[in-house]
């Protein structure tokens, strides 16, 4: 193998990993024409972060601004992937940036909900922990098995996860999950029943529109968290399987060395 810094690699399981120092040097020396930081999907990611930050700024005192900014930030999540594929600008940095932005944005809203609904604080804390742990474990299991994307799940590993990571299903479930949390947020601000604003509308008139949105999106949120549990369990099994395979290989190599000696 060539000793050029650009091709220096070390083996870790089934993945060729660029040496960390070489990677830092490459990122520092990248040209404008091939600057991963400035890829269009990543610029969309930065815009999402700014919008999410502004949403958090307004969260405690201006629900309209907060909701609009939060929803735009979430909707942009549907465009960065399309931009990456259309422009040939898919990147590991972009994939991680997207996931971290999603997790941090949702967690920030859940943190607010723990104060808005103190009696449900433990439940919201559990959802935060489950969301982070399942995605962290899943990302790591994807890396150690050489997958190009954490969204590529084989049906023989989990038919449920493979179906979930279908782009259409993923969008619907993630949107419904976020809308449920937004509905809980708005329920603290909107108290006018639909019957007072729209007139006679049947039994639903006794509810506010955020309450109705919560009832509609609640099952989607529940499904999303079932997916998180399955994802956590499958990722744990994959990592344990890799551990067992590596330990078996180490024992075989030790036995061969002992036999030669």
PDB file of C-alpha atoms in Angstrom:
ATOM      1  CA  UNK A   1       0.000   0.000   0.000  1.00  0.00           C
ATOM      2  CA  UNK A   2       1.217   3.498  -0.817  1.00  0.00           C
ATOM      3  CA  UNK A   3       2.583   5.533   2.076  1.00  0.00           C
ATOM      4  CA  UNK A   4       1.085   8.771   0.750  1.00  0.00           C
ATOM      5  CA  UNK A   5      -0.763  10.607   3.557  1.00  0.00           C
ATOM      6  CA  UNK A   6      -3.900  10.746   1.440  1.00  0.00           C
ATOM      7  CA  UNK A   7      -4.193   6.970   1.429  1.00  0.00           C
ATOM      8  CA  UNK A   8      -2.949   6.132   4.914  1.00  0.00           C
ATOM      9  CA  UNK A   9      -5.610   3.931   6.494  1.00  0.00           C
ATOM     10  CA  UNK A  10      -5.976   1.553   9.350  1.00  0.00           C
ATOM     11  CA  UNK A  11      -8.341  -1.390   9.574  1.00  0.00           C
ATOM     12  CA  UNK A  12     -11.117  -1.509  12.175  1.00  0.00           C
ATOM     13  CA  UNK A  13     -13.385  -4.470  11.621  1.00  0.00           C
ATOM     14  CA  UNK A  14     -14.775  -4.255   8.103  1.00  0.00           C
ATOM     15  CA  UNK A  15     -14.235  -0.529   7.630  1.00  0.00           C
ATOM     16  CA  UNK A  16     -11.318   1.399   6.161  1.00  0.00           C
ATOM     17  CA  UNK A  17     -10.945   4.423   8.419  1.00  0.00           C
ATOM     18  CA  UNK A  18      -8.871   7.416   7.373  1.00  0.00           C
ATOM     19  CA  UNK A  19      -6.235   8.284   9.979  1.00  0.00           C
ATOM     20  CA  UNK A  20      -7.554  11.111  12.189  1.00  0.00           C
ATOM     21  CA  UNK A  21      -4.545  13.397  11.596  1.00  0.00           C
ATOM     22  CA  UNK A  22      -4.768  12.848   7.840  1.00  0.00           C
ATOM     23  CA  UNK A  23      -8.493  13.611   7.949  1.00  0.00           C
ATOM     24  CA  UNK A  24      -7.914  16.865   9.838  1.00  0.00           C
ATOM     25  CA  UNK A  25      -5.233  17.905   7.334  1.00  0.00           C
ATOM     26  CA  UNK A  26      -7.519  17.109   4.390  1.00  0.00           C
ATOM     27  CA  UNK A  27     -10.398  19.110   5.892  1.00  0.00           C
ATOM     28  CA  UNK A  28      -8.075  22.051   6.561  1.00  0.00           C
ATOM     29  CA  UNK A  29      -6.636  22.043   3.048  1.00  0.00           C
ATOM     30  CA  UNK A  30      -9.891  21.494   1.123  1.00  0.00           C
ATOM     31  CA  UNK A  31     -10.511  23.874  -1.760  1.00  0.00           C
ATOM     32  CA  UNK A  32     -13.564  26.026  -2.295  1.00  0.00           C
ATOM     33  CA  UNK A  33     -14.694  23.842  -5.204  1.00  0.00           C
ATOM     34  CA  UNK A  34     -14.677  20.747  -2.970  1.00  0.00           C
ATOM     35  CA  UNK A  35     -15.466  22.158   0.454  1.00  0.00           C
ATOM     36  CA  UNK A  36     -17.736  19.711   2.274  1.00  0.00           C
ATOM     37  CA  UNK A  37     -18.632  22.366   4.838  1.00  0.00           C
ATOM     38  CA  UNK A  38     -20.158  24.419   1.999  1.00  0.00           C
ATOM     39  CA  UNK A  39     -22.123  21.642   0.312  1.00  0.00           C
ATOM     40  CA  UNK A  40     -25.701  22.799  -0.329  1.00  0.00           C
ATOM     41  CA  UNK A  41     -27.271  20.107   1.925  1.00  0.00           C
ATOM     42  CA  UNK A  42     -24.979  21.195   4.756  1.00  0.00           C
ATOM     43  CA  UNK A  43     -25.885  24.856   4.209  1.00  0.00           C
ATOM     44  CA  UNK A  44     -29.509  23.780   4.604  1.00  0.00           C
ATOM     45  CA  UNK A  45     -28.452  22.061   7.814  1.00  0.00           C
ATOM     46  CA  UNK A  46     -26.904  25.275   9.147  1.00  0.00           C
ATOM     47  CA  UNK A  47     -30.127  27.137   8.283  1.00  0.00           C
ATOM     48  CA  UNK A  48     -32.080  24.530  10.251  1.00  0.00           C
ATOM     49  CA  UNK A  49     -29.880  25.120  13.291  1.00  0.00           C
ATOM     50  CA  UNK A  50     -30.372  28.900  13.109  1.00  0.00           C
ATOM     51  CA  UNK A  51     -34.145  28.535  12.730  1.00  0.00           C
ATOM     52  CA  UNK A  52     -34.288  26.069  15.626  1.00  0.00           C
ATOM     53  CA  UNK A  53     -32.269  28.447  17.810  1.00  0.00           C
ATOM     54  CA  UNK A  54     -34.624  31.318  16.989  1.00  0.00           C
ATOM     55  CA  UNK A  55     -37.575  29.063  17.759  1.00  0.00           C
ATOM     56  CA  UNK A  56     -36.112  28.321  21.192  1.00  0.00           C
ATOM     57  CA  UNK A  57     -35.639  32.039  21.759  1.00  0.00           C
ATOM     58  CA  UNK A  58     -39.364  32.668  21.262  1.00  0.00           C
ATOM     59  CA  UNK A  59     -40.576  29.464  22.922  1.00  0.00           C
ATOM     60  CA  UNK A  60     -41.335  30.939  26.349  1.00  0.00           C
ATOM     61  CA  UNK A  61     -43.243  34.031  25.222  1.00  0.00           C
ATOM     62  CA  UNK A  62     -44.262  34.015  21.530  1.00  0.00           C
ATOM     63  CA  UNK A  63     -45.874  30.711  20.462  1.00  0.00           C
ATOM     64  CA  UNK A  64     -46.675  31.825  16.898  1.00  0.00           C
ATOM     65  CA  UNK A  65     -43.098  32.766  16.015  1.00  0.00           C
ATOM     66  CA  UNK A  66     -41.811  29.713  17.862  1.00  0.00           C
ATOM     67  CA  UNK A  67     -44.116  27.298  16.043  1.00  0.00           C
ATOM     68  CA  UNK A  68     -43.521  28.740  12.577  1.00  0.00           C
ATOM     69  CA  UNK A  69     -39.739  28.740  12.972  1.00  0.00           C
ATOM     70  CA  UNK A  70     -39.723  25.243  14.480  1.00  0.00           C
ATOM     71  CA  UNK A  71     -41.892  23.836  11.681  1.00  0.00           C
ATOM     72  CA  UNK A  72     -39.766  25.421   8.943  1.00  0.00           C
ATOM     73  CA  UNK A  73     -36.634  23.978  10.541  1.00  0.00           C
ATOM     74  CA  UNK A  74     -38.217  20.523  10.597  1.00  0.00           C
ATOM     75  CA  UNK A  75     -39.564  20.794   7.037  1.00  0.00           C
ATOM     76  CA  UNK A  76     -36.134  21.680   5.694  1.00  0.00           C
ATOM     77  CA  UNK A  77     -35.060  18.238   6.892  1.00  0.00           C
ATOM     78  CA  UNK A  78     -36.994  16.837   3.931  1.00  0.00           C
ATOM     79  CA  UNK A  79     -34.975  18.883   1.440  1.00  0.00           C
ATOM     80  CA  UNK A  80     -31.340  18.347   2.416  1.00  0.00           C
ATOM     81  CA  UNK A  81     -31.433  14.678   1.426  1.00  0.00           C
ATOM     82  CA  UNK A  82     -32.971  15.466  -1.954  1.00  0.00           C
ATOM     83  CA  UNK A  83     -30.365  18.171  -2.499  1.00  0.00           C
ATOM     84  CA  UNK A  84     -27.553  15.788  -1.584  1.00  0.00           C
ATOM     85  CA  UNK A  85     -28.705  13.173  -4.100  1.00  0.00           C
ATOM     86  CA  UNK A  86     -29.504  15.675  -6.863  1.00  0.00           C
ATOM     87  CA  UNK A  87     -26.176  17.493  -6.557  1.00  0.00           C
ATOM     88  CA  UNK A  88     -24.023  14.481  -5.746  1.00  0.00           C
ATOM     89  CA  UNK A  89     -23.131  16.038  -2.403  1.00  0.00           C
ATOM     90  CA  UNK A  90     -23.883  13.247   0.053  1.00  0.00           C
ATOM     91  CA  UNK A  91     -21.412  13.264   2.940  1.00  0.00           C
ATOM     92  CA  UNK A  92     -20.811  11.585   6.274  1.00  0.00           C
ATOM     93  CA  UNK A  93     -20.571  15.019   7.874  1.00  0.00           C
ATOM     94  CA  UNK A  94     -23.976  15.953   6.450  1.00  0.00           C
ATOM     95  CA  UNK A  95     -25.595  12.722   7.641  1.00  0.00           C
ATOM     96  CA  UNK A  96     -24.327  13.230  11.194  1.00  0.00           C
ATOM     97  CA  UNK A  97     -25.155  16.959  11.139  1.00  0.00           C
ATOM     98  CA  UNK A  98     -28.710  16.089  10.102  1.00  0.00           C
ATOM     99  CA  UNK A  99     -29.141  13.509  12.856  1.00  0.00           C
ATOM    100  CA  UNK A 100     -27.604  15.706  15.569  1.00  0.00           C
ATOM    101  CA  UNK A 101     -29.805  18.645  14.532  1.00  0.00           C
ATOM    102  CA  UNK A 102     -32.919  16.453  14.687  1.00  0.00           C
ATOM    103  CA  UNK A 103     -32.051  15.080  18.107  1.00  0.00           C
ATOM    104  CA  UNK A 104     -31.110  18.452  19.622  1.00  0.00           C
ATOM    105  CA  UNK A 105     -34.156  20.254  18.194  1.00  0.00           C
ATOM    106  CA  UNK A 106     -36.625  17.676  19.483  1.00  0.00           C
ATOM    107  CA  UNK A 107     -34.842  17.451  22.834  1.00  0.00           C
ATOM    108  CA  UNK A 108     -35.023  21.213  23.305  1.00  0.00           C
ATOM    109  CA  UNK A 109     -38.794  21.136  22.806  1.00  0.00           C
ATOM    110  CA  UNK A 110     -39.139  18.168  25.166  1.00  0.00           C
ATOM    111  CA  UNK A 111     -37.132  20.048  27.787  1.00  0.00           C
ATOM    112  CA  UNK A 112     -39.665  22.856  27.596  1.00  0.00           C
ATOM    113  CA  UNK A 113     -42.512  20.346  27.894  1.00  0.00           C
ATOM    114  CA  UNK A 114     -40.999  18.968  31.110  1.00  0.00           C
ATOM    115  CA  UNK A 115     -41.517  22.393  32.675  1.00  0.00           C
ATOM    116  CA  UNK A 116     -44.927  22.928  31.052  1.00  0.00           C
ATOM    117  CA  UNK A 117     -46.155  19.518  32.229  1.00  0.00           C
ATOM    118  CA  UNK A 118     -44.149  18.784  35.407  1.00  0.00           C
ATOM    119  CA  UNK A 119     -46.355  15.802  36.218  1.00  0.00           C
ATOM    120  CA  UNK A 120     -45.109  14.159  32.989  1.00  0.00           C
ATOM    121  CA  UNK A 121     -41.488  15.244  33.362  1.00  0.00           C
ATOM    122  CA  UNK A 122     -40.204  11.699  33.924  1.00  0.00           C
ATOM    123  CA  UNK A 123     -41.947  10.516  30.761  1.00  0.00           C
ATOM    124  CA  UNK A 124     -40.417  13.282  28.667  1.00  0.00           C
ATOM    125  CA  UNK A 125     -36.986  12.547  30.150  1.00  0.00           C
ATOM    126  CA  UNK A 126     -37.413   8.901  29.180  1.00  0.00           C
ATOM    127  CA  UNK A 127     -38.304   9.895  25.601  1.00  0.00           C
ATOM    128  CA  UNK A 128     -35.178  12.079  25.386  1.00  0.00           C
ATOM    129  CA  UNK A 129     -32.960   9.271  26.672  1.00  0.00           C
ATOM    130  CA  UNK A 130     -34.563   6.719  24.342  1.00  0.00           C
ATOM    131  CA  UNK A 131     -34.249   8.980  21.305  1.00  0.00           C
ATOM    132  CA  UNK A 132     -30.569   9.715  21.870  1.00  0.00           C
ATOM    133  CA  UNK A 133     -29.549   6.205  22.896  1.00  0.00           C
ATOM    134  CA  UNK A 134     -31.365   4.421  20.065  1.00  0.00           C
ATOM    135  CA  UNK A 135     -29.930   6.669  17.368  1.00  0.00           C
ATOM    136  CA  UNK A 136     -26.420   6.656  18.862  1.00  0.00           C
ATOM    137  CA  UNK A 137     -26.383   2.858  19.096  1.00  0.00           C
ATOM    138  CA  UNK A 138     -27.880   2.508  15.622  1.00  0.00           C
ATOM    139  CA  UNK A 139     -25.334   4.863  14.080  1.00  0.00           C
ATOM    140  CA  UNK A 140     -22.456   2.990  15.705  1.00  0.00           C
ATOM    141  CA  UNK A 141     -23.797  -0.405  14.657  1.00  0.00           C
ATOM    142  CA  UNK A 142     -24.076   0.897  11.082  1.00  0.00           C
ATOM    143  CA  UNK A 143     -20.474   2.098  11.152  1.00  0.00           C
ATOM    144  CA  UNK A 144     -18.946  -1.100  12.522  1.00  0.00           C
ATOM    145  CA  UNK A 145     -20.789  -3.229   9.958  1.00  0.00           C
ATOM    146  CA  UNK A 146     -19.648  -1.058   7.056  1.00  0.00           C
ATOM    147  CA  UNK A 147     -23.031   0.352   6.082  1.00  0.00           C
ATOM    148  CA  UNK A 148     -22.890   3.452   3.882  1.00  0.00           C
ATOM    149  CA  UNK A 149     -25.889   4.940   5.667  1.00  0.00           C
ATOM    150  CA  UNK A 150     -27.719   4.328   8.925  1.00  0.00           C
ATOM    151  CA  UNK A 151     -30.914   4.376   6.842  1.00  0.00           C
ATOM    152  CA  UNK A 152     -29.900   1.245   4.942  1.00  0.00           C
ATOM    153  CA  UNK A 153     -31.343  -1.610   6.982  1.00  0.00           C
ATOM    154  CA  UNK A 154     -31.633  -5.087   5.481  1.00  0.00           C
ATOM    155  CA  UNK A 155     -34.977  -6.864   5.805  1.00  0.00           C
ATOM    156  CA  UNK A 156     -33.248  -9.916   7.296  1.00  0.00           C
ATOM    157  CA  UNK A 157     -32.023  -7.693  10.144  1.00  0.00           C
ATOM    158  CA  UNK A 158     -35.388  -6.017  10.780  1.00  0.00           C
ATOM    159  CA  UNK A 159     -38.332  -5.795   8.413  1.00  0.00           C
ATOM    160  CA  UNK A 160     -39.878  -3.174  10.689  1.00  0.00           C
ATOM    161  CA  UNK A 161     -36.833  -0.879  10.530  1.00  0.00           C
ATOM    162  CA  UNK A 162     -36.457  -1.397   6.788  1.00  0.00           C
ATOM    163  CA  UNK A 163     -40.078  -0.318   6.292  1.00  0.00           C
ATOM    164  CA  UNK A 164     -39.605   2.626   8.660  1.00  0.00           C
ATOM    165  CA  UNK A 165     -36.604   3.954   6.729  1.00  0.00           C
ATOM    166  CA  UNK A 166     -38.585   4.077   3.497  1.00  0.00           C
ATOM    167  CA  UNK A 167     -38.392   7.814   2.648  1.00  0.00           C
ATOM    168  CA  UNK A 168     -42.166   8.326   2.565  1.00  0.00           C
ATOM    169  CA  UNK A 169     -42.790   6.413   5.785  1.00  0.00           C
ATOM    170  CA  UNK A 170     -39.875   8.167   7.485  1.00  0.00           C
ATOM    171  CA  UNK A 171     -41.242  11.591   6.578  1.00  0.00           C
ATOM    172  CA  UNK A 172     -44.791  10.807   7.743  1.00  0.00           C
ATOM    173  CA  UNK A 173     -43.690   9.284  11.044  1.00  0.00           C
ATOM    174  CA  UNK A 174     -41.156  11.987  11.881  1.00  0.00           C
ATOM    175  CA  UNK A 175     -43.602  14.750  10.924  1.00  0.00           C
ATOM    176  CA  UNK A 176     -46.372  13.201  13.022  1.00  0.00           C
ATOM    177  CA  UNK A 177     -44.012  12.799  15.962  1.00  0.00           C
ATOM    178  CA  UNK A 178     -42.947  16.442  15.849  1.00  0.00           C
ATOM    179  CA  UNK A 179     -46.522  17.652  15.369  1.00  0.00           C
ATOM    180  CA  UNK A 180     -47.569  15.776  18.502  1.00  0.00           C
ATOM    181  CA  UNK A 181     -44.944  17.570  20.584  1.00  0.00           C
ATOM    182  CA  UNK A 182     -45.858  20.897  18.966  1.00  0.00           C
ATOM    183  CA  UNK A 183     -49.522  20.237  19.797  1.00  0.00           C
ATOM    184  CA  UNK A 184     -48.612  19.653  23.452  1.00  0.00           C
ATOM    185  CA  UNK A 185     -46.681  22.932  23.410  1.00  0.00           C
ATOM    186  CA  UNK A 186     -49.585  24.876  21.871  1.00  0.00           C
ATOM    187  CA  UNK A 187     -52.117  23.367  24.292  1.00  0.00           C
ATOM    188  CA  UNK A 188     -50.532  25.591  26.950  1.00  0.00           C
ATOM    189  CA  UNK A 189     -51.295  28.681  24.859  1.00  0.00           C
ATOM    190  CA  UNK A 190     -54.557  27.962  23.034  1.00  0.00           C
ATOM    191  CA  UNK A 191     -57.637  27.554  25.244  1.00  0.00           C
ATOM    192  CA  UNK A 192     -60.520  28.475  22.928  1.00  0.00           C
ATOM    193  CA  UNK A 193     -62.711  25.498  21.962  1.00  0.00           C
ATOM    194  CA  UNK A 194     -63.496  25.093  18.268  1.00  0.00           C
ATOM    195  CA  UNK A 195     -67.186  25.645  18.958  1.00  0.00           C
ATOM    196  CA  UNK A 196     -66.452  29.238  19.980  1.00  0.00           C
ATOM    197  CA  UNK A 197     -64.363  30.037  16.926  1.00  0.00           C
ATOM    198  CA  UNK A 198     -66.124  27.947  14.243  1.00  0.00           C
ATOM    199  CA  UNK A 199     -69.610  27.531  15.592  1.00  0.00           C
ATOM    200  CA  UNK A 200     -71.367  24.145  15.958  1.00  0.00           C
ATOM    201  CA  UNK A 201     -68.926  21.455  14.765  1.00  0.00           C
ATOM    202  CA  UNK A 202     -70.209  18.395  16.575  1.00  0.00           C
ATOM    203  CA  UNK A 203     -68.468  16.699  19.460  1.00  0.00           C
ATOM    204  CA  UNK A 204     -65.058  18.034  18.398  1.00  0.00           C
ATOM    205  CA  UNK A 205     -66.243  21.534  19.249  1.00  0.00           C
ATOM    206  CA  UNK A 206     -65.447  20.911  22.887  1.00  0.00           C
ATOM    207  CA  UNK A 207     -61.738  20.662  22.056  1.00  0.00           C
ATOM    208  CA  UNK A 208     -59.146  23.210  20.950  1.00  0.00           C
ATOM    209  CA  UNK A 209     -57.392  22.605  17.647  1.00  0.00           C
ATOM    210  CA  UNK A 210     -54.051  21.724  19.352  1.00  0.00           C
ATOM    211  CA  UNK A 211     -55.893  19.106  21.414  1.00  0.00           C
ATOM    212  CA  UNK A 212     -57.357  17.557  18.257  1.00  0.00           C
ATOM    213  CA  UNK A 213     -53.918  17.605  16.614  1.00  0.00           C
ATOM    214  CA  UNK A 214     -52.503  15.821  19.656  1.00  0.00           C
ATOM    215  CA  UNK A 215     -55.179  13.105  19.426  1.00  0.00           C
ATOM    216  CA  UNK A 216     -54.453  12.579  15.724  1.00  0.00           C
ATOM    217  CA  UNK A 217     -50.664  12.586  16.018  1.00  0.00           C
ATOM    218  CA  UNK A 218     -50.403  10.774  19.352  1.00  0.00           C
ATOM    219  CA  UNK A 219     -50.514   7.264  17.820  1.00  0.00           C
ATOM    220  CA  UNK A 220     -47.783   8.261  15.347  1.00  0.00           C
ATOM    221  CA  UNK A 221     -45.603   9.445  18.225  1.00  0.00           C
ATOM    222  CA  UNK A 222     -46.221   6.148  20.029  1.00  0.00           C
ATOM    223  CA  UNK A 223     -45.230   4.221  16.889  1.00  0.00           C
ATOM    224  CA  UNK A 224     -42.071   6.327  16.533  1.00  0.00           C
ATOM    225  CA  UNK A 225     -40.981   5.419  20.041  1.00  0.00           C
ATOM    226  CA  UNK A 226     -41.706   1.743  19.453  1.00  0.00           C
ATOM    227  CA  UNK A 227     -39.370   2.057  16.468  1.00  0.00           C
ATOM    228  CA  UNK A 228     -36.769   3.657  18.759  1.00  0.00           C
ATOM    229  CA  UNK A 229     -37.009   0.686  21.129  1.00  0.00           C
ATOM    230  CA  UNK A 230     -36.652  -1.815  18.275  1.00  0.00           C
ATOM    231  CA  UNK A 231     -33.749   0.183  16.837  1.00  0.00           C
ATOM    232  CA  UNK A 232     -31.995   0.223  20.220  1.00  0.00           C
ATOM    233  CA  UNK A 233     -32.458  -3.522  20.682  1.00  0.00           C
ATOM    234  CA  UNK A 234     -31.332  -4.455  17.159  1.00  0.00           C
ATOM    235  CA  UNK A 235     -28.304  -2.143  17.349  1.00  0.00           C
ATOM    236  CA  UNK A 236     -27.342  -3.674  20.710  1.00  0.00           C
ATOM    237  CA  UNK A 237     -27.531  -7.184  19.234  1.00  0.00           C
ATOM    238  CA  UNK A 238     -25.427  -6.156  16.232  1.00  0.00           C
ATOM    239  CA  UNK A 239     -22.726  -4.634  18.441  1.00  0.00           C
ATOM    240  CA  UNK A 240     -22.695  -7.718  20.679  1.00  0.00           C
ATOM    241  CA  UNK A 241     -22.483  -9.928  17.587  1.00  0.00           C
ATOM    242  CA  UNK A 242     -19.484  -7.948  16.333  1.00  0.00           C
ATOM    243  CA  UNK A 243     -17.870  -8.295  19.777  1.00  0.00           C
ATOM    244  CA  UNK A 244     -18.386 -12.060  19.719  1.00  0.00           C
ATOM    245  CA  UNK A 245     -16.975 -12.359  16.196  1.00  0.00           C
ATOM    246  CA  UNK A 246     -13.905 -10.274  17.079  1.00  0.00           C
ATOM    247  CA  UNK A 247     -13.301 -12.263  20.282  1.00  0.00           C
ATOM    248  CA  UNK A 248     -13.601 -15.552  18.375  1.00  0.00           C
ATOM    249  CA  UNK A 249     -11.155 -14.304  15.755  1.00  0.00           C
ATOM    250  CA  UNK A 250      -8.718 -13.196  18.475  1.00  0.00           C
ATOM    251  CA  UNK A 251      -8.887 -16.659  20.071  1.00  0.00           C
ATOM    252  CA  UNK A 252      -8.246 -18.315  16.698  1.00  0.00           C
ATOM    253  CA  UNK A 253      -5.237 -16.079  16.066  1.00  0.00           C
ATOM    254  CA  UNK A 254      -3.905 -16.782  19.556  1.00  0.00           C
ATOM    255  CA  UNK A 255      -4.362 -20.524  19.014  1.00  0.00           C
ATOM    256  CA  UNK A 256      -2.446 -20.336  15.695  1.00  0.00           C
ATOM    257  CA  UNK A 257       0.401 -18.406  17.325  1.00  0.00           C
ATOM    258  CA  UNK A 258       0.551 -20.941  20.149  1.00  0.00           C
ATOM    259  CA  UNK A 259       0.567 -23.807  17.647  1.00  0.00           C
ATOM    260  CA  UNK A 260       3.403 -22.253  15.637  1.00  0.00           C
ATOM    261  CA  UNK A 261       5.422 -21.641  18.818  1.00  0.00           C
TER     262      UNK A 261
END
